[in-house]
Each structure stands twice: as C-alpha cells, then as structure tokens.
Coordinates of C-alpha atoms and ligand atoms in Angstrom, one line a residue:
X1415 CA 0.0 0.0 0.0
X1416 CA 1.3 3.4 -0.9
X1417 CA 2.9 5.3 2.0
X1418 CA 0.5 7.9 3.2
X1419 CA 1.6 11.4 4.4
X1420 CA -0.8 12.2 7.2
X1421 CA 0.6 15.8 7.4
X1422 CA -0.3 16.4 3.8
X1423 CA -3.6 14.8 4.3
X1424 CA -4.4 17.0 7.3
X1425 CA -3.5 20.1 5.2
X1426 CA -5.6 19.1 2.2
X1427 CA -8.5 18.1 4.5
X1428 CA -8.2 21.5 6.1
X1429 CA -8.1 20.2 9.6
X1430 CA -4.5 20.4 10.6
X1431 CA -4.1 20.2 14.3
X1432 CA -0.8 20.2 16.2
X1433 CA -2.0 17.5 18.6
X1434 CA -2.9 15.1 15.8
X1435 CA 0.4 15.5 14.0
X1436 CA 2.1 14.2 17.1
X1437 CA 0.0 11.1 17.6
X1438 CA -2.5 12.5 20.1
X1439 CA -5.9 14.1 20.0
X1440 CA -6.7 16.5 22.7
X1441 CA -10.2 16.1 24.0
X1442 CA -9.7 18.5 26.9
X1443 CA -12.9 20.0 28.1
X1444 CA -14.9 17.2 26.6
X1445 CA -15.1 14.8 29.4
X1446 CA -14.9 11.9 30.1
X1447 CA -11.7 11.3 28.2
X1448 CA -8.9 13.9 28.1
X1449 CA -6.6 12.8 25.4
X1450 CA -6.1 10.0 23.0
X1451 CA -2.5 8.9 22.3
X1452 CA -1.9 5.9 20.1
X1453 CA 0.5 4.5 17.5
X1454 CA -2.3 4.5 14.9
X1455 CA -2.5 8.3 15.1
X1456 CA 1.2 8.7 14.2
X1457 CA 1.8 10.5 10.9
X1458 CA 2.1 8.1 8.0
X1459 CA -0.5 5.7 9.3
X1460 CA -3.9 5.2 7.7
X1461 CA -7.1 6.5 9.1
X1462 CA -8.9 3.3 10.1
X1463 CA -12.6 3.5 9.3
X1464 CA -12.7 -0.2 8.3
X1465 CA -13.5 -2.3 11.4
X1466 CA -16.3 -0.6 13.3
X1467 CA -14.1 0.2 16.3
X1468 CA -14.8 2.9 18.8
X1469 CA -11.8 5.3 18.6
X1470 CA -12.7 7.1 21.7
X1471 CA -12.0 4.2 23.9
X1472 CA -10.9 2.8 26.3
X1473 CA -12.4 5.2 28.8
X1474 CA -10.2 6.8 31.4
X1475 CA -11.7 4.5 34.0
X1476 CA -11.0 1.4 32.0
X1477 CA -7.4 2.5 31.4
X1478 CA -6.8 3.1 35.1
X1479 CA -8.3 -0.3 35.9
X1480 CA -5.9 -2.0 33.5
X1481 CA -3.0 -0.2 35.2
X1482 CA -4.3 -1.1 38.6
X1483 CA -4.5 -4.8 37.6
X1484 CA -0.8 -5.1 36.9
X1485 CA -0.1 -6.4 40.4
X1486 CA -2.6 -9.3 39.9
X1487 CA -1.0 -10.5 36.6
X1488 CA 0.8 -13.2 38.6
X1489 CA -2.6 -14.9 39.2
X1490 CA -4.6 -17.1 36.9
X1491 CA -7.7 -15.1 35.8
X1492 CA -10.4 -17.5 37.0
X1493 CA -10.5 -15.9 40.5
X1494 CA -11.5 -12.6 38.9
X1495 CA -14.3 -13.9 36.7
X1496 CA -17.0 -13.7 39.4
X1497 CA -17.0 -9.9 39.7
X1498 CA -17.7 -9.4 36.0
X1499 CA -20.2 -12.3 35.8
X1500 CA -22.1 -10.7 38.7
X1501 CA -22.2 -7.3 37.0
X1502 CA -23.3 -8.8 33.7
X1503 CA -25.9 -11.0 35.3
X1504 CA -27.3 -7.9 37.1
X1505 CA -27.3 -5.9 33.9
X1506 CA -29.0 -8.6 31.9
X1507 CA -31.4 -9.7 34.6
X1508 CA -30.3 -13.4 34.5
X1509 CA -28.3 -15.6 36.9
X1510 CA -24.6 -16.1 36.4
X1511 CA -25.0 -19.6 35.0
X1512 CA -26.7 -18.0 32.0
X1513 CA -23.5 -16.3 30.9
X1514 CA -20.3 -17.5 29.2
X1515 CA -17.4 -15.0 29.1
X1516 CA -15.5 -15.2 25.8
X1517 CA -12.4 -13.7 24.3
X1518 CA -14.3 -11.1 22.3
X1519 CA -17.7 -12.1 21.0
X1520 CA -15.9 -13.7 18.1
X1521 CA -14.8 -16.6 20.4
X1522 CA -18.5 -17.0 21.4
X1523 CA -19.5 -17.1 17.7
X1524 CA -16.8 -19.7 16.9
X1525 CA -17.7 -21.8 19.9
X1526 CA -21.4 -21.8 18.8
X1527 CA -20.4 -22.6 15.2
X1528 CA -18.3 -25.5 16.4
X1529 CA -20.8 -26.8 18.9
X1530 CA -23.8 -26.8 16.5
X1531 CA -22.1 -27.1 13.1
X1532 CA -19.5 -29.8 13.6
X1533 CA -20.2 -33.1 11.8
X1534 CA -22.6 -32.0 9.0
X1535 CA -24.7 -29.7 11.2
X1536 CA -26.8 -27.3 9.0
X1537 CA -26.8 -23.6 9.8
X1538 CA -29.0 -21.0 8.2
X1539 CA -27.8 -17.4 7.9
X1540 CA -28.5 -14.2 5.9
X1541 CA -26.1 -13.1 3.2
X1542 CA -24.3 -10.8 3.5
X1543 CA -23.8 -10.8 7.3
X1544 CA -21.1 -11.2 9.9
X1545 CA -19.4 -14.5 8.9
X1546 CA -17.3 -15.6 11.8
X1547 CA -19.7 -18.3 13.1
X1548 CA -20.3 -19.7 9.7
X1549 CA -16.7 -19.8 8.4
X1550 CA -15.5 -21.4 11.6
X1551 CA -18.3 -24.0 11.5
X1552 CA -17.5 -24.8 7.9
X1553 CA -14.1 -26.0 8.9
X1554 CA -15.7 -28.6 11.1
X1555 CA -18.0 -29.9 8.4
X1556 CA -21.0 -27.7 8.8
X1557 CA -23.3 -26.9 5.8
X1558 CA -24.3 -23.3 5.6
X1559 CA -27.6 -22.2 3.9
X1560 CA -26.9 -18.6 2.9
X1561 CA -30.2 -16.7 2.4
X1562 CA -29.9 -13.5 0.4
X1563 CA -31.1 -10.3 2.1
X1564 CA -34.5 -9.1 0.8
X1565 CA -35.0 -6.1 -1.5
X1566 CA -34.9 -3.8 1.6
X1567 CA -31.5 -5.2 2.6
X1568 CA -33.1 -7.0 5.6
X1569 CA -32.9 -10.6 6.7
X1570 CA -35.5 -12.5 4.6
X1571 CA -37.0 -14.1 7.8
X1572 CA -39.8 -15.9 5.8
X1573 CA -37.3 -17.6 3.6
X1574 CA -35.0 -18.4 6.5
X1575 CA -37.9 -20.0 8.4
X1576 CA -38.9 -21.9 5.3
X1577 CA -35.4 -23.5 5.0
X1578 CA -35.5 -24.9 8.5
X1579 CA -35.6 -28.8 8.5
X1580 CA -34.9 -31.5 11.0
X1581 CA -31.2 -31.2 9.9
X1582 CA -31.0 -27.5 11.0
X1583 CA -28.9 -27.1 14.1
X1584 CA -28.7 -23.3 14.3
X1585 CA -30.1 -20.2 12.7
X1586 CA -27.9 -17.2 12.8
X1587 CA -29.3 -13.7 13.1
X1588 CA -27.2 -10.5 13.2
X1589 CA -29.3 -7.7 14.5
X1590 CA -28.4 -4.9 13.8
X1591 CA -26.8 -6.5 10.8
X1592 CA -23.2 -6.0 9.7
X1593 CA -22.6 -4.7 7.0
X1594 CA -26.0 -3.1 6.3
X1595 CA -26.8 -1.6 9.8
X1596 CA -30.4 -2.7 9.4
X1597 CA -32.6 -3.6 12.3
X1598 CA -35.3 -6.2 12.1
X1599 CA -38.9 -5.0 12.9
X1600 CA -39.6 -6.1 16.5
X1601 CA -42.8 -7.9 15.7
X1602 CA -41.3 -9.9 12.8
X1603 CA -38.4 -10.8 15.0
X1604 CA -40.6 -12.0 17.9
X1605 CA -42.7 -14.1 15.5
X1606 CA -39.6 -15.6 13.9
X1607 CA -38.1 -16.6 17.3
X1608 CA -41.4 -18.1 18.5
X1609 CA -41.7 -20.1 15.3
X1610 CA -38.1 -21.2 14.7
X1611 CA -36.6 -21.7 18.2
X1612 CA -38.7 -24.8 18.8
X1613 CA -37.0 -26.4 15.9
X1614 CA -33.4 -25.2 16.1
X1615 CA -31.2 -22.9 18.2
X1616 CA -31.5 -19.3 17.2
X1617 CA -28.2 -17.3 17.7
X1618 CA -28.6 -13.6 17.8
X1619 CA -25.4 -11.6 17.3
X1620 CA -26.2 -8.3 19.2
X1621 CA -22.7 -6.7 18.9
X1622 CA -24.4 -3.4 18.0
X1623 CA -27.4 -3.5 20.2
X1624 CA -26.3 -0.6 22.4
X1625 CA -26.7 1.7 19.3
X1626 CA -30.4 0.9 18.9
X1627 CA -32.4 4.0 19.6
X1628 CA -35.9 2.5 19.2
X1629 CA -37.6 2.5 22.6
X1630 CA -38.5 -0.9 23.9
X1631 CA -36.8 -2.8 21.2
X1632 CA -36.6 -6.4 22.3
X1633 CA -33.4 -8.1 23.3
X1634 CA -33.2 -11.8 22.7
X1635 CA -32.3 -12.1 26.4
X1636 CA -36.1 -11.8 27.0
X1637 CA -36.5 -15.1 25.2
X1638 CA -33.6 -16.7 27.1
X1639 CA -35.4 -15.8 30.3
X1640 CA -38.5 -17.6 29.0
X1641 CA -36.3 -20.8 28.5
X1642 CA -36.3 -20.6 24.7
X1643 CA -33.6 -22.2 22.5
X1644 CA -31.9 -18.8 22.0
X1645 CA -28.3 -17.6 22.4
X1646 CA -27.4 -13.9 22.3
X1647 CA -23.9 -12.5 22.0
X1648 CA -22.6 -9.2 23.3
X1649 CA -19.2 -7.5 23.2
X1650 CA -17.1 -4.9 24.9
X1651 CA -15.5 -4.1 21.6
X1652 CA -17.9 -1.5 20.3
X1653 CA -19.6 1.1 22.5
X1654 CA -17.1 0.3 25.4
X1655 CA -14.2 0.9 23.1
X1656 CA -12.2 -2.2 24.1
X1657 CA -11.8 -4.1 20.8
X1658 CA -8.1 -4.7 21.4
X1659 CA -8.4 -6.4 24.8
X1660 CA -11.0 -9.0 23.8
X1661 CA -14.0 -9.4 26.0
X1662 CA -17.4 -10.6 25.0
X1663 CA -20.1 -12.9 26.3
X1664 CA -22.9 -15.2 25.4
X1665 CA -26.3 -15.3 27.2
X1666 CA -28.3 -18.5 27.1
X1667 CA -30.1 -21.1 29.2
X1668 CA -27.7 -22.8 31.7
X1669 CA -27.8 -26.2 29.9
X1670 CA -26.8 -24.5 26.6
X1671 CA -24.1 -22.4 28.3
X1672 CA -22.7 -25.7 29.8
X1673 CA -22.6 -27.3 26.4
X1674 CA -20.9 -24.3 24.8
X1675 CA -18.4 -23.8 27.5
X1676 CA -16.9 -27.2 26.8
X1677 CA -15.6 -25.8 23.5
X1678 CA -14.1 -22.6 24.9
X1679 CA -10.3 -22.4 24.3
X1680 CA -9.0 -19.3 26.0
X1681 CA -9.3 -17.5 29.3
X1682 CA -10.1 -13.8 29.6
X1683 CA -6.9 -12.3 30.9
X1684 CA -6.6 -10.3 34.1
X1685 CA -6.2 -6.9 32.4
X1686 CA -9.2 -7.6 30.2
X1687 CA -11.4 -8.5 33.1
X1688 CA -10.3 -5.4 35.0
X1689 CA -11.1 -3.2 31.9
X1690 CA -14.5 -4.7 31.3
X1691 CA -15.4 -4.5 35.0
X1692 CA -14.6 -0.8 35.0
X1693 CA -16.2 -0.2 31.6
X1694 CA -19.6 -1.8 32.4
X1695 CA -20.0 0.7 35.3
X1696 CA -18.8 3.7 33.3
X1697 CA -22.2 5.2 32.2
X1698 CA -20.6 8.6 31.5
X1699 CA -18.3 7.1 28.8
X1700 CA -21.0 4.8 27.5
X1701 CA -23.3 7.8 26.9
X1702 CA -20.3 9.8 25.5
X1703 CA -19.6 7.1 23.0
X1704 CA -23.2 6.9 21.9
X1705 CA -23.4 10.6 21.4
X1706 CA -20.1 10.8 19.4
X1707 CA -21.2 7.9 17.3
X1708 CA -24.5 9.6 16.6
X1709 CA -22.9 12.9 15.6
X1710 CA -20.3 11.2 13.4
X1711 CA -23.1 9.2 11.7
X1712 CA -25.0 12.4 11.0
X1713 CA -21.8 13.9 9.5
X1714 CA -21.5 10.9 7.2
X1715 CA -25.2 11.1 6.2
X1716 CA -24.9 14.8 5.4
X1717 CA -21.9 14.1 3.1
X1718 CA -23.7 11.2 1.3
X1719 CA -26.9 13.3 1.0
X1720 CA -24.9 16.2 -0.5
X1721 CA -23.2 13.9 -2.9
X1722 CA -26.4 12.0 -3.8
X1723 CA -25.0 8.7 -2.8
X1724 CA -27.6 6.1 -1.6
X1725 CA -27.1 4.7 1.9
X1726 CA -28.9 2.6 4.5
X1727 CA -29.8 4.4 7.7
X1728 CA -27.7 2.5 10.3
X1729 CA -28.4 1.2 13.8
X1730 CA -24.7 0.6 14.3
X1731 CA -21.4 2.5 14.4
X1732 CA -21.0 2.4 10.6
X1733 CA -22.8 3.3 7.4
X1734 CA -23.2 1.2 4.3
X1735 CA -23.4 3.3 1.1
X1736 CA -23.5 2.7 -2.6
X1737 CA -20.5 4.1 -4.5
X1738 CA -21.5 2.6 -7.8
X1739 CA -18.0 1.4 -8.4
X1740 CA -16.3 -1.9 -7.5
X1741 CA -15.2 -1.9 -3.9
X1742 CA -11.8 -3.2 -5.0
X1743 CA -11.2 0.0 -7.1
X1744 CA -12.9 2.3 -4.6
X1745 CA -11.0 0.9 -1.6
X1746 CA -7.7 1.4 -3.3
X1747 CA -8.5 5.0 -4.3
X1748 CA -9.5 5.8 -0.7
X1749 CA -6.4 4.1 0.6
X1750 CA -4.3 6.4 -1.6
X1751 CA -6.1 9.3 0.2
X1752 CA -5.1 7.7 3.5
X1753 CA -8.5 6.3 4.4
X1754 CA -9.0 2.6 5.1
X1755 CA -12.6 1.6 4.3
X1756 CA -14.5 -1.6 4.9
X1757 CA -13.8 -4.7 2.9
X1758 CA -16.0 -6.2 0.1
X1759 CA -19.4 -7.7 1.1
X1760 CA -20.3 -9.7 -2.0
X1761 CA -22.7 -9.7 -3.8
X1762 CA -23.0 -6.0 -2.8
X1763 CA -19.7 -5.2 -4.5
X1764 CA -20.4 -1.6 -5.4
X1765 CA -21.2 -0.7 -1.8
X1766 CA -18.8 0.4 0.9
X1767 CA -19.0 0.2 4.7
X1768 CA -17.5 3.1 6.5
X1769 CA -17.1 3.1 10.3
X1770 CA -17.7 6.2 12.4
X1771 CA -14.4 7.5 13.8
X1772 CA -13.0 10.6 15.5
X1773 CA -14.8 13.7 14.1
X1774 CA -11.6 14.8 12.3
X1775 CA -11.3 11.4 10.8
X1776 CA -14.8 11.6 9.4
X1777 CA -14.0 15.0 8.0
X1778 CA -10.9 13.5 6.3
X1779 CA -13.2 10.7 4.9
X1780 CA -15.5 13.4 3.5
X1781 CA -12.7 15.3 1.8
X1782 CA -11.2 12.1 0.4
X1783 CA -14.6 10.8 -0.8
X1784 CA -15.2 14.1 -2.7
X1785 CA -11.9 13.7 -4.4
X1786 CA -12.3 10.1 -5.2
X1787 CA -15.8 10.5 -6.5
X1788 CA -14.9 13.6 -8.5
Ligands
PLP1292 C1 -21.8 -8.3 14.0 C2 -20.5 -8.5 14.7 N1 -20.4 -9.5 15.6 C3 -19.2 -9.7 16.3 C4 -18.1 -8.9 16.0 C5 -16.8 -9.3 16.7 O1 -16.6 -8.5 17.7 P1 -15.6 -8.9 18.9 O2 -14.6 -7.9 19.0 O3 -16.5 -8.9 20.1 O4 -15.0 -10.3 18.6 C6 -18.2 -7.9 15.1 C7 -17.0 -7.0 14.8 O5 -17.0 -6.2 14.0 C8 -19.4 -7.7 14.4 O6 -19.5 -6.7 13.5

C-alpha cells in the first residue's frame, strides 16, 4: 500500500491540528476522556474506518483499571471472573450460569459454530452478514444455507424459516446486521423466534445492540429468560471501546451455556477482566460514545446526501453506502487518500461500509470521498 503522508492529508483536508500530528488528539474539556494517544495516530498511518471500532475508547476509568490490575497479573484469571459475571448478570437480569465469558464475542460465535455445526450440522444465515460463526463451523464440516437479504437489505425471515428442516442445528441472526446496519422489525423478530426456536437454536449476534435507539426494542435475552432455545452474543469491543483487549459474552439457558463452555479455548486475561469491570460501570463514557457515534453518523449522512449517494440508515457504528464502483477499485482509491474503508461484502460489491471515527477522521473521509468520486 502506498505510503501515506498524514501531514499532507491534514493540510488538504483543512483540519491540521498540532496535537494530531504528534500522535495524540486533545479532548480536553470534553469529558470523560482527556486525550487519546496511540500509535495508529502517528503521521504516516492510515485512518482506520474499516473495522467498526470505537476510537474514543478505552475510557479513562478502563485505562486506570488496566494499570491497577498489573499487580494481579501473577494470578490465573479464574479468580477474577466472578465480579464481571455478577455485574453482567445484574445488567441482563439473569443468573450467572446464563453467561459465558469469551475472548471477544468472536470466540463465542466460533464456539457456537463448532458446537452446533461440527459433523454436518446445518446452519441458516442471511447473506451478507457477519461471517465468523459460519466460516468457523464450515471448517468442522457444517453446511451453511446462505439466504440473500431481501429487497430492503433486511434478513429474509420468511425464507430463513422456510429453510429450517430436521437437519437444521442453528439459525444465525445478526441484529443490527453487519454490514447493512439494518434492524429487524420487532414484531417480525418475535414471530420468527417463537416459530423457529422450537426447531433449532437461534443465535442472535447483538454486537451493535447498544446503538439501537428504538424505545422498547426487544433483546433476545427476554427469550432466554423464558427458556427458549436462543443464544445472544454481546461485546465490549464497540460502545465500550475495548476491541483490542478481547472481552465478550454469550447469554443462554444454563444447559446451553454448559454445552458451549466445553468448546471454549481461552481464558479472559486479568487486564481484560479489569477493563470490562470498569467499563460496564462507566455510564458517562457509555453515553459519551453513543453521542459521538450519533454525531459522526450524522456527518456521514450529510456528506452522502450532499453527494447524492444512496445509503442505508444505520443502527450501528458504521454506514453502508453505494459508491456505484467496485469496492476493490474504490478501496484502493480511498487508501491512496489515507482512508482505510470496509472490505467487500459480496454480492454488494459496489457498496462500501465506513465506520464512524473521531470527528476529524470523518472530516478526512468526507474530503477524500469528494476527491475520489470527483
Ligand atoms: C456483528 C459482529 N459481531 C461480532 C463482531 C466481533 O466482535 P468482537 O470484537 O467482540 O469479537 C463484530 C466485529 O466487527 C461484528 O460486526
């Protein structure tokens, strides 16, 4: 990839800031985080709007908790699980045996893929969607029924339900969906779960559920509480800004959790547990992240509206928009401008997924997009 001059980029984008040039962004006066310093802000590095991270994290409290955990690094982490399990259980309104801590939600997705897919298990999933569970399961012999999204870019729930047979082991939902950012209508979702969860386990990937603004939107945890065949996954990677430290969890009936836990490979490390423990209590940062995400999404919508580029209103921390050119070409052109955009999501190859970032990064994206699209 062509070496990118961040200094030049800032100049052309018209947003030069001394702090940014030296690898830090001052957020003084905008509590709860004072300053971001990181290697990925050093001149010459790309602006990463490709992986739906939360660039404002980790919160000050999570950072301090990580530092404070150093002295406990000589211990195996199991003794620290209970504190986080207790907090998650209280938040979700379930008992601790309904929760499985995993190394990012990706490990939970893989564990479920292995548990239900191994040995010719059939899995039904929308397409495109977040693939981790399916690609992992395929390695163990699973057969995946990929059901194209409907004309509104939503999961085709009718077709997914129709495909369920006695061979179906798991039905995967991603809600809000990655890469489209779409949210299933609550009533359709309820009907689907009631119908399908009697026949197969329904897995609901809720990585982006914190960003849903619709009041009273149902979490799949409600179905878990009723004893349904449902697994929900959650993560500390998005709104909590902890993607690098790897903490997520699954919520399901205790018998399902027991079955899944047999396939877990890794422990959550002591620093990650400390970070998650602090983050889950940090309402100030949580709200701050939500509001930053909202304003950055608005900035992206405004740009796309101005440029007449179609996009899907998003319930996540990213926006999926139509460039009208192959993502391979578009991605390379944006990379030359210093902006790393989302990968290809076939068959929607002339669409692009752009993550929300720091406000200045979104401004840089806007400037680059205008240049690339002429
Ligand atoms: C829908 C979805 N699920 C899960 C993940 C993985 O997140 P984690 O960092 O918790 O492994 C992502 C990451 O982008 C995602 O988009």
